[in-house]
Structures are given as C-alpha cells and as structure tokens.
Short mmCIF file of C-alpha atoms in Angstrom, two decimals:
data_model
loop_
_atom_site.label_atom_id
_atom_site.label_comp_id
_atom_site.label_asym_id
_atom_site.label_seq_id
_atom_site.Cartn_x
_atom_site.Cartn_y
_atom_site.Cartn_z
CA UNK A 5 30.55 -77.76 94.79
CA UNK A 6 30.98 -76.54 98.36
CA UNK A 7 29.48 -73.09 98.83
CA UNK A 8 32.62 -71.68 100.50
CA UNK A 9 34.86 -73.00 97.71
CA UNK A 10 32.50 -71.53 95.12
CA UNK A 11 32.56 -68.11 96.81
CA UNK A 12 36.38 -68.31 97.10
CA UNK A 13 36.78 -69.12 93.38
CA UNK A 14 34.42 -66.31 92.35
CA UNK A 15 36.21 -63.92 94.72
CA UNK A 16 39.67 -64.78 93.37
CA UNK A 17 38.45 -64.51 89.77
CA UNK A 18 36.88 -61.13 90.51
CA UNK A 19 40.05 -59.82 92.17
CA UNK A 20 42.13 -61.03 89.22
CA UNK A 21 39.78 -59.39 86.73
CA UNK A 22 39.75 -56.09 88.61
CA UNK A 23 43.56 -56.24 88.87
CA UNK A 24 44.05 -56.90 85.15
CA UNK A 25 41.60 -54.17 84.14
CA UNK A 26 43.19 -51.73 86.62
CA UNK A 27 46.65 -52.40 85.15
CA UNK A 28 45.32 -51.93 81.62
CA UNK A 29 43.60 -48.67 82.57
CA UNK A 30 46.74 -47.46 84.38
CA UNK A 31 48.86 -48.32 81.33
CA UNK A 32 46.46 -46.49 79.00
CA UNK A 33 46.38 -43.41 81.25
CA UNK A 34 50.17 -43.48 81.57
CA UNK A 35 50.57 -43.80 77.78
CA UNK A 36 48.22 -40.85 77.22
CA UNK A 37 50.06 -38.83 79.88
CA UNK A 38 53.46 -39.58 78.30
CA UNK A 39 52.09 -38.74 74.86
CA UNK A 40 50.70 -35.46 76.21
CA UNK A 41 54.01 -34.64 77.91
CA UNK A 42 55.96 -35.42 74.75
CA UNK A 43 53.55 -33.25 72.74
CA UNK A 44 53.93 -30.35 75.21
CA UNK A 45 57.73 -30.68 75.10
CA UNK A 46 57.70 -30.61 71.30
CA UNK A 47 55.47 -27.54 71.35
CA UNK A 48 57.80 -25.80 73.82
CA UNK A 49 60.79 -26.59 71.61
CA UNK A 50 58.92 -25.14 68.62
CA UNK A 51 58.04 -22.00 70.61
CA UNK A 52 61.63 -21.64 71.80
CA UNK A 53 62.88 -21.87 68.23
CA UNK A 54 60.22 -19.38 67.16
CA UNK A 55 61.33 -16.92 69.82
CA UNK A 56 65.02 -17.31 68.90
CA UNK A 57 64.30 -17.04 65.21
CA UNK A 58 62.36 -13.78 65.62
CA UNK A 59 64.98 -12.42 68.00
CA UNK A 60 67.81 -13.27 65.56
CA UNK A 61 65.92 -11.68 62.69
CA UNK A 62 65.32 -8.49 64.65
CA UNK A 63 68.92 -8.29 65.85
CA UNK A 64 70.30 -8.97 62.36
CA UNK A 65 68.18 -6.16 60.95
CA UNK A 66 69.40 -3.85 63.70
CA UNK A 67 73.07 -4.71 63.04
CA UNK A 68 72.58 -4.27 59.33
CA UNK A 69 70.98 -0.86 59.83
CA UNK A 70 73.63 0.23 62.33
CA UNK A 71 76.65 -0.93 60.33
CA UNK A 72 76.45 2.09 57.97
CA UNK A 73 77.14 4.44 60.87
CA UNK A 74 80.55 2.82 61.46
CA UNK A 75 81.44 2.88 57.79
CA UNK A 76 80.60 6.60 57.41
CA UNK A 77 83.11 9.00 59.02
CA UNK A 78 80.35 11.58 59.21
CA UNK A 79 79.19 10.04 62.46
CA UNK A 80 82.69 9.71 64.00
CA UNK A 81 83.23 12.54 66.48
CA UNK A 82 86.79 11.88 67.67
CA UNK A 83 89.46 9.19 67.99
CA UNK A 84 92.22 8.35 70.45
CA UNK A 85 95.39 6.27 69.90
CA UNK A 86 97.04 4.37 72.74
CA UNK A 87 100.19 2.19 72.62
CA UNK A 88 101.53 -0.39 75.04
CA UNK A 89 104.63 -2.59 75.45
CA UNK A 90 105.25 -5.57 77.73
CA UNK A 91 108.40 -7.68 78.09
CA UNK A 92 109.05 -10.99 79.81
CA UNK A 93 112.23 -13.13 80.07
CA UNK A 94 112.11 -16.89 80.49
CA UNK A 95 115.46 -17.74 82.16
CA UNK A 96 114.84 -21.46 82.02
CA UNK A 97 114.42 -21.62 78.27
CA UNK A 98 116.64 -18.56 77.70
CA UNK A 99 113.91 -16.71 75.77
CA UNK A 100 112.61 -13.18 75.79
CA UNK A 101 109.05 -12.23 74.85
CA UNK A 102 108.01 -8.74 73.84
CA UNK A 103 104.40 -7.65 73.38
CA UNK A 104 103.53 -4.34 71.86
CA UNK A 105 100.48 -2.83 70.25
CA UNK A 106 98.42 0.15 69.30
CA UNK A 107 94.74 0.63 70.19
CA UNK A 108 92.50 2.99 68.24
CA UNK A 109 89.40 4.15 70.17
CA UNK A 110 86.77 5.83 67.97
CA UNK A 111 83.61 7.56 69.16
CA UNK A 112 80.51 7.43 66.96
CA UNK A 113 77.44 9.55 67.61
CA UNK A 114 74.52 7.54 66.38
CA UNK A 115 71.00 8.97 66.28
CA UNK A 116 68.23 6.85 67.73
CA UNK A 117 64.46 6.80 68.24
CA UNK A 118 64.64 8.16 71.74
CA UNK A 119 62.84 10.88 73.63
CA UNK A 120 63.74 14.42 72.40
CA UNK A 121 65.66 12.87 69.50
CA UNK A 122 68.61 12.03 71.76
CA UNK A 123 71.63 10.23 70.33
CA UNK A 124 73.95 7.65 71.82
CA UNK A 125 77.74 7.37 71.76
CA UNK A 126 79.26 4.08 70.66
CA UNK A 127 82.95 3.37 71.13
CA UNK A 128 84.71 1.16 68.63
CA UNK A 129 88.07 -0.31 69.58
CA UNK A 130 90.51 -1.59 66.96
CA UNK A 131 94.20 -2.19 67.25
CA UNK A 132 97.48 -3.60 66.04
CA UNK A 133 99.49 -6.11 68.08
CA UNK A 134 103.24 -6.84 67.65
CA UNK A 135 104.77 -9.93 69.23
CA UNK A 136 108.56 -10.55 69.27
CA UNK A 137 110.31 -13.86 70.11
CA UNK A 138 114.03 -13.50 71.00
CA UNK A 139 116.78 -15.98 72.00
CA UNK A 140 118.99 -15.07 74.98
CA UNK A 141 122.77 -15.92 74.47
CA UNK A 142 125.12 -15.84 77.46
CA UNK A 143 128.93 -15.43 77.00
CA UNK A 144 131.32 -17.84 78.68
CA UNK A 145 133.73 -15.14 79.96
CA UNK A 146 131.29 -12.43 81.04
CA UNK A 147 127.77 -11.70 82.21
CA UNK A 148 126.98 -9.87 78.97
CA UNK A 149 123.73 -10.93 77.32
CA UNK A 150 122.87 -10.45 73.67
CA UNK A 151 119.47 -10.77 71.99
CA UNK A 152 118.80 -12.10 68.52
CA UNK A 153 115.37 -11.70 66.88
CA UNK A 154 113.97 -15.00 65.76
CA UNK A 155 110.43 -14.11 64.76
CA UNK A 156 107.98 -11.22 64.57
CA UNK A 157 104.20 -11.36 64.32
CA UNK A 158 101.94 -8.44 63.64
CA UNK A 159 98.16 -8.60 63.70
CA UNK A 160 95.36 -6.07 63.29
CA UNK A 161 91.95 -6.88 64.73
CA UNK A 162 88.62 -5.50 65.84
CA UNK A 163 87.83 -5.84 69.51
CA UNK A 164 84.46 -7.38 68.74
CA UNK A 165 83.40 -8.46 72.22
CA UNK A 166 83.34 -4.94 73.51
CA UNK A 167 81.61 -3.63 70.45
CA UNK A 168 79.07 -6.47 70.58
CA UNK A 169 78.19 -5.70 74.18
CA UNK A 170 77.64 -2.05 73.29
CA UNK A 171 75.51 -2.92 70.28
CA UNK A 172 73.41 -5.39 72.25
CA UNK A 173 72.89 -2.82 74.97
CA UNK A 174 71.94 -0.26 72.34
CA UNK A 175 69.61 -2.80 70.71
CA UNK A 176 67.84 -3.56 73.98
CA UNK A 177 67.49 0.07 74.95
CA UNK A 178 66.21 1.14 71.53
CA UNK A 179 63.57 -1.63 71.39
CA UNK A 180 62.15 -0.85 74.81
CA UNK A 181 60.11 2.03 73.44
CA UNK A 182 58.45 -0.03 70.69
CA UNK A 183 55.19 -1.97 71.35
CA UNK A 184 55.48 -5.67 70.60
CA UNK A 185 53.04 -5.47 67.69
CA UNK A 186 55.37 -2.94 65.97
CA UNK A 187 58.34 -5.27 66.33
CA UNK A 188 56.59 -8.43 65.12
CA UNK A 189 53.68 -8.86 62.73
CA UNK A 190 50.91 -11.43 63.13
CA UNK A 191 51.78 -12.89 59.74
CA UNK A 192 55.42 -13.39 60.71
CA UNK A 193 54.57 -14.88 64.07
CA UNK A 194 51.92 -17.20 62.64
CA UNK A 195 54.19 -18.35 59.79
CA UNK A 196 57.18 -18.93 62.07
CA UNK A 197 55.16 -20.90 64.65
CA UNK A 198 53.63 -23.06 61.95
CA UNK A 199 57.03 -23.67 60.34
CA UNK A 200 58.64 -24.73 63.63
CA UNK A 201 55.68 -26.93 64.59
CA UNK A 202 55.90 -28.75 61.25
CA UNK A 203 59.58 -29.45 62.00
CA UNK A 204 58.39 -31.18 65.18
CA UNK A 205 55.80 -33.21 63.18
CA UNK A 206 52.87 -31.19 64.57
CA UNK A 207 50.52 -30.27 61.75
CA UNK A 208 47.25 -29.65 63.58
CA UNK A 209 45.52 -26.29 63.80
CA UNK A 210 46.46 -23.90 66.60
CA UNK A 211 45.67 -20.55 68.19
CA UNK A 212 48.19 -18.21 69.78
CA UNK A 213 48.34 -15.04 71.82
CA UNK A 214 51.14 -12.82 73.15
CA UNK A 215 50.68 -11.35 76.63
CA UNK A 216 52.69 -8.52 78.22
CA UNK A 217 52.77 -8.85 82.01
CA UNK A 218 49.60 -11.01 81.79
CA UNK A 219 47.82 -8.39 79.64
CA UNK A 220 46.74 -9.21 76.09
CA UNK A 221 48.53 -7.56 73.17
CA UNK A 222 47.52 -7.12 69.54
CA UNK A 223 49.48 -10.24 68.59
CA UNK A 224 46.90 -13.03 68.61
CA UNK A 225 44.98 -15.28 66.26
CA UNK A 226 41.38 -14.13 66.59
CA UNK A 227 39.66 -14.58 69.93
CA UNK A 228 42.13 -15.94 72.48
CA UNK A 229 42.01 -16.30 76.24
CA UNK A 230 44.68 -17.96 78.34
CA UNK A 231 44.14 -21.09 80.39
CA UNK A 232 46.45 -22.40 83.15
CA UNK A 233 47.19 -25.53 81.10
CA UNK A 234 48.16 -23.64 77.93
CA UNK A 235 51.76 -24.10 76.82
CA UNK A 236 53.72 -20.82 76.93
CA UNK A 237 57.25 -19.57 76.38
CA UNK A 238 59.03 -16.19 76.92
CA UNK A 239 59.21 -14.13 73.74
CA UNK A 240 62.24 -11.93 72.91
CA UNK A 241 63.96 -12.91 76.16
CA UNK A 242 67.35 -11.49 77.18
CA UNK A 243 70.50 -13.53 77.77
CA UNK A 244 69.23 -14.46 81.24
CA UNK A 245 65.93 -15.75 79.81
CA UNK A 246 63.91 -12.88 81.26
CA UNK A 247 61.12 -11.26 79.27
CA UNK A 248 57.93 -9.39 79.94
CA UNK A 249 56.30 -11.04 76.94
CA UNK A 250 54.88 -14.56 76.90
CA UNK A 251 53.74 -16.46 73.85
CA UNK A 252 50.77 -18.75 74.61
CA UNK A 253 49.52 -21.46 72.27
CA UNK A 254 46.61 -23.87 72.33
CA UNK A 255 45.31 -26.58 70.02
CA UNK A 256 41.48 -26.81 69.75
CA UNK A 257 41.61 -30.46 68.58
CA UNK A 258 44.55 -31.47 70.76
CA UNK A 259 42.84 -34.32 72.63
CA UNK A 260 41.15 -35.59 69.49
CA UNK A 261 44.42 -35.68 67.55
CA UNK A 262 46.29 -37.06 70.55
CA UNK A 263 43.88 -39.97 70.86
CA UNK A 264 43.73 -40.48 67.09
CA UNK A 265 47.47 -41.13 67.12
CA UNK A 266 46.94 -43.84 69.73
CA UNK A 267 43.67 -45.21 68.37
CA UNK A 268 45.16 -48.56 67.37
CA UNK A 269 46.83 -49.16 70.74
CA UNK A 270 43.76 -47.93 72.64
CA UNK A 271 41.50 -50.03 70.42
CA UNK A 272 43.54 -53.17 71.05
CA UNK A 273 43.66 -52.49 74.80
CA UNK A 274 39.90 -51.95 74.97
CA UNK A 275 39.37 -55.05 72.82
CA UNK A 276 41.46 -57.17 75.18
CA UNK A 277 39.71 -55.69 78.20
CA UNK A 278 36.37 -56.55 76.57
CA UNK A 279 37.55 -60.10 75.85
CA UNK A 280 38.71 -60.50 79.46
CA UNK A 281 35.39 -59.21 80.81
CA UNK A 282 33.43 -61.40 78.39
CA UNK A 283 35.50 -64.48 79.27
CA UNK A 284 35.12 -63.76 82.98
CA UNK A 285 31.36 -63.18 82.63
CA UNK A 286 30.94 -66.37 80.60
CA UNK A 287 32.99 -68.37 83.10
CA UNK A 288 31.10 -66.93 86.03
CA UNK A 289 27.79 -67.54 84.27
CA UNK A 290 28.75 -71.15 83.59
CA UNK A 291 29.85 -71.65 87.19
CA UNK A 292 26.62 -70.22 88.56
CA UNK A 293 24.59 -72.15 85.98
CA UNK A 294 26.34 -75.42 86.72
CA UNK A 295 25.90 -74.86 90.44
CA UNK A 296 22.22 -74.10 89.90
CA UNK A 297 21.77 -77.14 87.64
CA UNK A 298 23.53 -79.28 90.23
CA UNK A 299 21.17 -78.06 92.95
CA UNK A 300 18.12 -78.49 90.71
CA UNK A 301 19.12 -82.01 89.69
CA UNK A 302 19.72 -82.89 93.34
CA UNK A 303 16.24 -81.61 94.17
CA UNK A 304 14.82 -83.48 91.18
CA UNK A 305 16.42 -86.77 92.24
CA UNK A 306 15.15 -86.27 95.80
CA UNK A 307 11.66 -85.48 94.50
CA UNK A 308 11.65 -88.42 92.10
CA UNK A 309 12.82 -90.72 94.89
CA UNK A 310 10.08 -89.41 97.14
CA UNK A 311 7.44 -89.64 94.39
CA UNK A 312 8.40 -93.21 93.45
CA UNK A 313 8.76 -94.33 97.04
CA UNK A 314 5.04 -94.00 97.82
CA UNK A 315 3.67 -95.95 94.81
CA UNK A 316 6.33 -98.64 95.20
CA UNK A 317 5.46 -99.02 98.89
CA UNK A 318 1.75 -99.13 97.99
CA UNK A 319 2.37 -101.79 95.33
CA UNK A 320 4.42 -103.87 97.81
CA UNK A 321 1.68 -103.63 100.42
CA UNK A 322 -0.96 -104.60 97.86
CA UNK A 323 1.13 -107.62 96.74
CA UNK A 324 1.66 -108.69 100.35
CA UNK A 325 -2.07 -108.38 100.97
CA UNK A 326 -2.89 -110.51 97.92
CA UNK A 327 -0.57 -113.22 99.18
CA UNK A 328 -2.62 -113.45 102.34
CA UNK A 329 -4.82 -116.60 102.10
CA UNK A 330 -7.78 -114.71 103.51
CA UNK A 331 -7.49 -111.98 100.85
CA UNK A 332 -6.70 -114.14 97.85
CA UNK A 333 -9.93 -116.07 98.33
CA UNK A 334 -11.90 -112.81 98.29
CA UNK A 335 -12.28 -111.89 94.60
CA UNK A 336 -13.53 -108.34 95.30
CA UNK A 337 -10.54 -107.49 97.47
CA UNK A 338 -8.12 -108.98 94.98
CA UNK A 339 -9.64 -106.86 92.20
CA UNK A 340 -9.39 -103.77 94.42
CA UNK A 341 -5.70 -104.39 95.17
CA UNK A 342 -4.97 -105.16 91.51
CA UNK A 343 -6.64 -101.89 90.53
CA UNK A 344 -4.54 -100.08 93.13
CA UNK A 345 -1.36 -101.65 91.71
CA UNK A 346 -2.39 -100.64 88.17
CA UNK A 347 -3.11 -97.05 89.22
CA UNK A 348 0.18 -96.70 91.06
CA UNK A 349 2.02 -98.22 88.12
CA UNK A 350 0.24 -95.83 85.79
CA UNK A 351 1.22 -92.96 88.06
CA UNK A 352 4.90 -93.92 87.94
CA UNK A 353 4.68 -94.40 84.19
CA UNK A 354 3.20 -90.92 83.83
CA UNK A 355 6.04 -89.39 85.85
CA UNK A 356 8.66 -91.13 83.71
CA UNK A 357 6.79 -90.07 80.58
CA UNK A 358 6.86 -86.43 81.71
CA UNK A 359 10.65 -86.54 82.01
CA UNK A 360 11.07 -88.25 78.63
CA UNK A 361 8.57 -85.95 76.92
CA UNK A 362 10.31 -82.73 78.01
CA UNK A 363 13.66 -84.23 76.95
CA UNK A 364 12.29 -85.14 73.50
CA UNK A 365 10.77 -81.67 73.15
CA UNK A 366 14.11 -80.00 73.82
CA UNK A 367 15.75 -82.21 71.20
CA UNK A 368 12.91 -81.57 68.68
CA UNK A 369 12.19 -85.29 68.58
CA UNK A 370 8.42 -84.85 68.95
CA UNK A 371 6.51 -83.90 65.84
CA UNK A 372 3.58 -81.69 66.79
CA UNK A 373 0.83 -81.71 64.19
CA UNK A 374 -1.16 -78.49 64.06
CA UNK A 375 -4.73 -77.85 63.04
CA UNK A 376 -7.23 -75.05 63.44
CA UNK A 377 -8.07 -75.09 67.14
CA UNK A 378 -10.72 -73.11 69.00
CA UNK A 379 -9.06 -71.91 72.18
CA UNK A 380 -12.27 -71.32 74.09
CA UNK A 381 -13.17 -74.99 73.62
CA UNK A 382 -9.63 -76.04 74.59
CA UNK A 383 -9.71 -73.94 77.77
CA UNK A 384 -13.13 -75.30 78.75
CA UNK A 385 -11.87 -78.86 78.24
CA UNK A 386 -8.83 -78.14 80.45
CA UNK A 387 -11.08 -76.70 83.17
CA UNK A 388 -13.17 -79.89 83.12
CA UNK A 389 -9.99 -81.95 83.70
CA UNK A 390 -9.18 -80.18 86.97
CA UNK A 391 -12.77 -79.50 88.12
CA UNK A 392 -12.78 -82.46 90.54
CA UNK A 393 -9.54 -81.25 92.16
CA UNK A 394 -11.02 -77.77 92.57
CA UNK A 395 -14.24 -79.16 94.01
CA UNK A 396 -12.27 -81.38 96.41
CA UNK A 397 -10.61 -78.26 97.85
CA UNK A 398 -13.90 -76.35 97.74
CA UNK A 399 -12.48 -73.89 95.24
CA UNK A 400 -13.84 -72.15 92.16
CA UNK A 401 -12.77 -71.48 88.56
CA UNK A 402 -14.35 -68.45 86.89
CA UNK A 403 -14.18 -67.85 83.14
CA UNK A 404 -14.10 -64.38 81.57
CA UNK A 405 -14.15 -64.99 77.82
CA UNK A 406 -13.91 -61.71 75.93
CA UNK A 407 -11.90 -62.78 72.89
CA UNK A 408 -13.59 -62.21 69.52
CA UNK A 409 -11.18 -64.29 67.42
CA UNK A 410 -10.35 -67.63 69.03
CA UNK A 411 -8.89 -69.91 66.34
CA UNK A 412 -5.17 -70.66 66.38
CA UNK A 413 -3.03 -73.12 64.45
CA UNK A 414 -2.08 -75.63 67.11
CA UNK A 415 -2.17 -79.07 68.62
CA UNK A 416 -5.24 -79.39 70.83
CA UNK A 417 -3.77 -82.20 72.94
CA UNK A 418 -0.64 -80.28 73.92
CA UNK A 419 -2.47 -76.98 74.29
CA UNK A 420 -4.94 -78.64 76.65
CA UNK A 421 -2.05 -80.10 78.64
CA UNK A 422 -0.31 -76.75 79.11
CA UNK A 423 -3.54 -75.13 80.35
CA UNK A 424 -4.09 -78.07 82.72
CA UNK A 425 -0.50 -77.69 84.03
CA UNK A 426 -0.99 -73.99 84.76
CA UNK A 427 -4.35 -74.64 86.45
CA UNK A 428 -2.86 -77.50 88.54
CA UNK A 429 -0.10 -75.18 89.71
CA UNK A 430 -2.73 -72.64 90.74
CA UNK A 431 -4.47 -75.35 92.78
CA UNK A 432 -1.27 -76.79 94.33
CA UNK A 433 0.09 -73.40 95.42
CA UNK A 434 -3.16 -72.14 96.97
CA UNK A 435 -3.07 -72.60 100.73
CA UNK A 436 -6.82 -72.08 101.14
CA UNK A 437 -9.67 -72.85 98.77
CA UNK A 438 -8.35 -72.06 95.29
CA UNK A 439 -9.92 -69.11 93.48
CA UNK A 440 -8.93 -69.10 89.83
CA UNK A 441 -9.92 -66.67 87.10
CA UNK A 442 -9.40 -67.35 83.39
CA UNK A 443 -9.45 -64.33 81.06
CA UNK A 444 -9.33 -64.27 77.27
CA UNK A 445 -8.95 -61.42 74.78
CA UNK A 446 -7.80 -61.01 71.22
CA UNK A 447 -5.98 -58.47 69.06
CA UNK A 448 -5.54 -58.27 65.31
CA UNK A 449 -2.74 -60.85 65.44
CA UNK A 450 -2.89 -62.67 68.76
CA UNK A 451 -5.16 -64.67 71.03
CA UNK A 452 -4.32 -63.99 74.67
CA UNK A 453 -5.44 -65.91 77.72
CA UNK A 454 -4.55 -65.25 81.35
CA UNK A 455 -4.85 -67.51 84.37
CA UNK A 456 -4.92 -65.71 87.71
CA UNK A 457 -4.86 -67.28 91.16
CA UNK A 458 -4.79 -66.03 94.74
CA UNK A 459 -2.15 -68.46 95.95
CA UNK A 460 1.13 -68.01 97.79
CA UNK A 461 2.80 -66.25 94.82
CA UNK A 462 6.53 -66.16 94.20
CA UNK A 463 9.49 -63.80 94.50
CA UNK A 464 11.29 -61.95 91.70
CA UNK A 465 14.10 -64.50 91.64
CA UNK A 466 11.69 -67.39 91.25
CA UNK A 467 9.95 -65.62 88.35
CA UNK A 468 13.26 -65.64 86.43
CA UNK A 469 13.68 -69.41 86.66
CA UNK A 470 10.10 -70.70 86.99
CA UNK A 471 10.10 -71.94 83.35
CA UNK A 472 13.47 -73.71 83.70
CA UNK A 473 13.54 -77.49 83.77
CA UNK A 474 13.55 -79.04 87.28
CA UNK A 475 13.21 -75.65 88.99
CA UNK A 476 10.93 -75.51 92.02
CA UNK A 477 10.68 -72.83 94.68
CA UNK A 478 10.52 -74.23 98.16
CA UNK A 479 11.19 -73.42 101.77
CA UNK A 480 13.26 -75.95 103.69
CA UNK A 481 11.36 -79.14 102.95
CA UNK A 482 11.38 -79.63 99.19
CA UNK A 483 8.46 -82.06 99.42
CA UNK A 484 5.91 -79.62 100.80
CA UNK A 485 4.34 -79.52 97.30
CA UNK A 486 4.56 -82.55 95.01
CA UNK A 487 6.09 -82.16 91.57
CA UNK A 488 9.31 -82.33 89.57
CA UNK A 489 9.67 -78.84 88.19
CA UNK A 490 8.81 -80.05 84.68
CA UNK A 491 5.27 -78.75 84.21
CA UNK A 492 6.09 -75.10 83.42
CA UNK A 493 9.16 -76.09 81.41
CA UNK A 494 6.81 -78.20 79.27
CA UNK A 495 4.43 -75.22 79.01
CA UNK A 496 7.19 -72.98 77.71
CA UNK A 497 8.43 -75.54 75.15
CA UNK A 498 4.92 -76.09 73.75
CA UNK A 499 4.08 -72.37 73.62
CA UNK A 500 7.35 -71.57 71.83
CA UNK A 501 6.77 -74.43 69.37
CA UNK A 502 3.48 -72.63 68.52
CA UNK A 503 5.43 -69.34 67.98
CA UNK A 504 3.85 -67.90 71.10
CA UNK A 505 5.11 -66.37 74.35
CA UNK A 506 4.41 -66.97 78.03
CA UNK A 507 5.38 -64.95 81.08
CA UNK A 508 4.37 -64.63 84.71
CA UNK A 509 3.66 -61.77 87.08
CA UNK A 510 3.58 -62.57 90.76
CA UNK A 511 3.90 -61.19 94.26
CA UNK A 512 4.43 -63.18 97.40
CA UNK A 513 1.21 -63.69 99.35
CA UNK A 514 -0.96 -62.20 96.57
CA UNK A 515 -0.96 -64.87 93.89
CA UNK A 516 0.29 -65.19 90.32
CA UNK A 517 -0.85 -64.25 86.83
CA UNK A 518 0.26 -66.35 83.85
CA UNK A 519 -0.18 -64.74 80.43
CA UNK A 520 -0.01 -66.74 77.18
CA UNK A 521 -0.01 -65.11 73.75
CA UNK A 522 -0.60 -67.25 70.61
CA UNK A 523 -0.78 -66.09 66.99
CA UNK A 524 -4.21 -66.24 65.39
CA UNK A 525 -4.83 -67.97 62.10
#
C-alpha cells in the first residue's frame, strides 16, 4: 500500500472516530444538563408550592382568628348608613332603569400585637341594592309618558374586595414584627418540603436553610451554608413576589442520584464508545500489521533472491567449467567443482529448510522430544560450532559459568541451534572483532543464560520486533548483513516450546544482551 494512501486512510479513520466520540460525549453532557435543568425546575416548583402552602396556612389562621371580631358587636365602635339612587332612560328600547341601594359602613377596633398595645381600625362595608326595570309608554295624542314596573330585584351583599384588601394589609403589617422562626416551625417546613418533593417524584435526602437578607435564620436542617448553585425560592412573598426571606435547598447525593437515573443510557453510550474505539484500534492494528508484514515479506523475497542468486551463479560457473575439455580431463579440478556444487546446493537446501522449519514450528507440526539436558554442555557445544567464525574475525568468546543447577528438560539439538543462532547474530552484527561473553546462573526454578556482545546494537523499535518472523533491521541496503530474519523467530519458538522466555536489551553502538530463562528439572 502506498505510504500516502495509508496515512490518508488512517487520518480519515481517526477524524471519524474523534467526531463520533465527540458527538457521543456532547450528547451525554447535553442529556445530563437537561436532566439537571429538569430536576432544578421540579425542585423550584416544589419550593414554590411549599411557600404558597405555608402562606395560605398562615393567612387562613389569621382570617379565622380575626373573624370573631366582626361577629362580636363589642368591637364595633360606630356605623354609618348611606343611600344612593341612579336613573337612566333608554329611548331606543323605551326602557327606564333605576338603581338604588343602601351602604352600611361599620368601624371595628381590633387589638393587635403592636408596639404600646396599639389597635387598628377596620372598616366593613355591606349594603342592599335595588334595581328597577320599567317600560316607557308614549300616548298617540300627547307627549305624556307613563311608567309601568315590570321587575324588581333586591340584593344584599358584603363588599368583600375592600374588606379583603384591609385584612391583607392588616395581616402583612401584623406579621412584620414576628421573626420567621416564630411564624414557621422546622417540623412544618421540613414536612411540607418533603411532601411537595414527593409529588414531583423526588425522594432523595435534602438539606434546607432560610436566609433573611442573606443572613441565616433559625430555620435550617442542621449545618447549612449556601452555595451559588443552590436552588432557592422566595418564602412568604407578597403579591408582587417580593420577600426578604429565601428558602435554599441542596441535595447531598444529587449527582449520584442524577447519574443513577441515567445509568442505563450512560452505560450503553460508554459501551458503544468502547466498541467503536476497540474496532478502530483493531482495524488500525491490522492495517499497520499488514503493512509491516508486506514490507517484511518484500524484504524477505529480496533477501532470498539475493541469497539464492550467488549459489546458483556459482553452480552455473562450476558446470560451465566442468564442460571445458581442459577441466573435464583433470580429475582433481572436476572433484573440486563438484564439491563446490554440492556445498552450494547444501547451502540453498539449508535456507529452504529454515523457512519450512519455522513454518512447521508455528503450526505445531514438529514433535520435539525432550530429555534431561545439561545446559553447560549444550552451550559449550554451540560455542565450538561458531569458534572458527570467531577466529576468522579475530574475535573471542568468554564463558562465565556460575549456575549451580544446569539440567533442564529439553531437546539438545534445538537448544544447541538456538544458542548458535544467537552467537551468529553477535558475530554478524559486530563491526570489529567480535567480543562475546556468555553468562550462566540459576535460581530455585530456572536456569538462566545470557549472551552479551559489543556490536552495533539496535533501537527500541527494533527490540519490539526482533523476534518476529522475517524482521531485520537495516539501513538503506537490506543486504549489508546476510540473513532472512528467521533465526531469532526460531529461537523464540523453541524457547516457548520449552516453557521458557527470551528477551533482549540493547543500545545502539553499545551492543546487545540476550537473556534466556528455562525451567529446571
């Protein structure tokens, strides 16, 4: 896949993922905000009903207590009677209307809880109204008009609006001298708030406090301090909604209960967000993995082509030489060229066998028989295999055997091969004369050996993939060091088949340290 196309696909997928997650988060925040707003509105409605309920109770008690003064003439000081009469003639319909009535104004001196035991005067207005409907009859021969009564209505009523205004004014003035805690009890306020909250389907615990001009009063539920976000409502407000008292309320577990009511929706949203992230991560991982595999396979094919090209060319040259009449008659030269062909053929066969062997290992098609194996002997045998290569480069392998227990349950052939592979890597990736140290140690459960070199080392990224099949770190020319990236993959497969572990520590320019841990018998 083209690198630009790959970056474009990853970029578009990332933007889409961020967009989807952002929308989900916005929706969740908006849902929580709406739920919070709805909750606050319901609380305000409950507080408004609480305030009205207490106000109505207080006013009803006042009216009930005041009513006896109007029913007892003892408190009436004087009375005044006024009459009135109005007339109107409708010439179109030939009707005459007469309005008449009597108004009784009574003064009541009502004692109150005022300074110096002052009293107040309340006027009560009652009256009788008479309404007459008359028909106007006009004579044909004169302008004389006569009136005939058709109907008469008489009513007696209390002028309640005026009295109500006086009583409300008296109520407001009389209550001004009382502290709020003498007008309302904590029990009443707590019970009323709870009752109104239940009507709004709010059953969680709450705390409240009443403040007068931002100063705390005795009406509160335990320790209470106001916060700018606390819901509040005027208490005992007048007809214009003005009041010096404010009822504040807060819910200690508000957010917990708010989220608990949305737990299913939030859970599903978070689940879907998790699925989207997991699907995106898996897709991105597969894309990167496939791209990496594609690059590794391309490198492998190039390496294999390069590795096979040399022995094939050598075999062709040897065959051409044998065909030469001068060479074919020389038995020694023919044997030398035949040996060269056999060695090159063996070399190609070994490379093919490496590929097939790692494939069979991954598919568990190779049965590895295990016996008691002395690891010190196995390591020494592996060192002997690569000693000529080390000597050719004027290098040195130093052993530091400190392990007390050395027997493991393993296959000596494969264990020897993995040690040889690690040692060969140490030789191949040493720019100067290779200096290799082999350390061994043992614990109660494990035999541990370490192979340290002073080669070119590798970066952190290479350390992550060094045990992957076909992986090889290179700079520019992939053929600067021969190999197919199968040796360390084979090492890992064999170690894991022996229930062991292998890992590498390395730093560029300072060499590498391979550590293998195998369980003891």
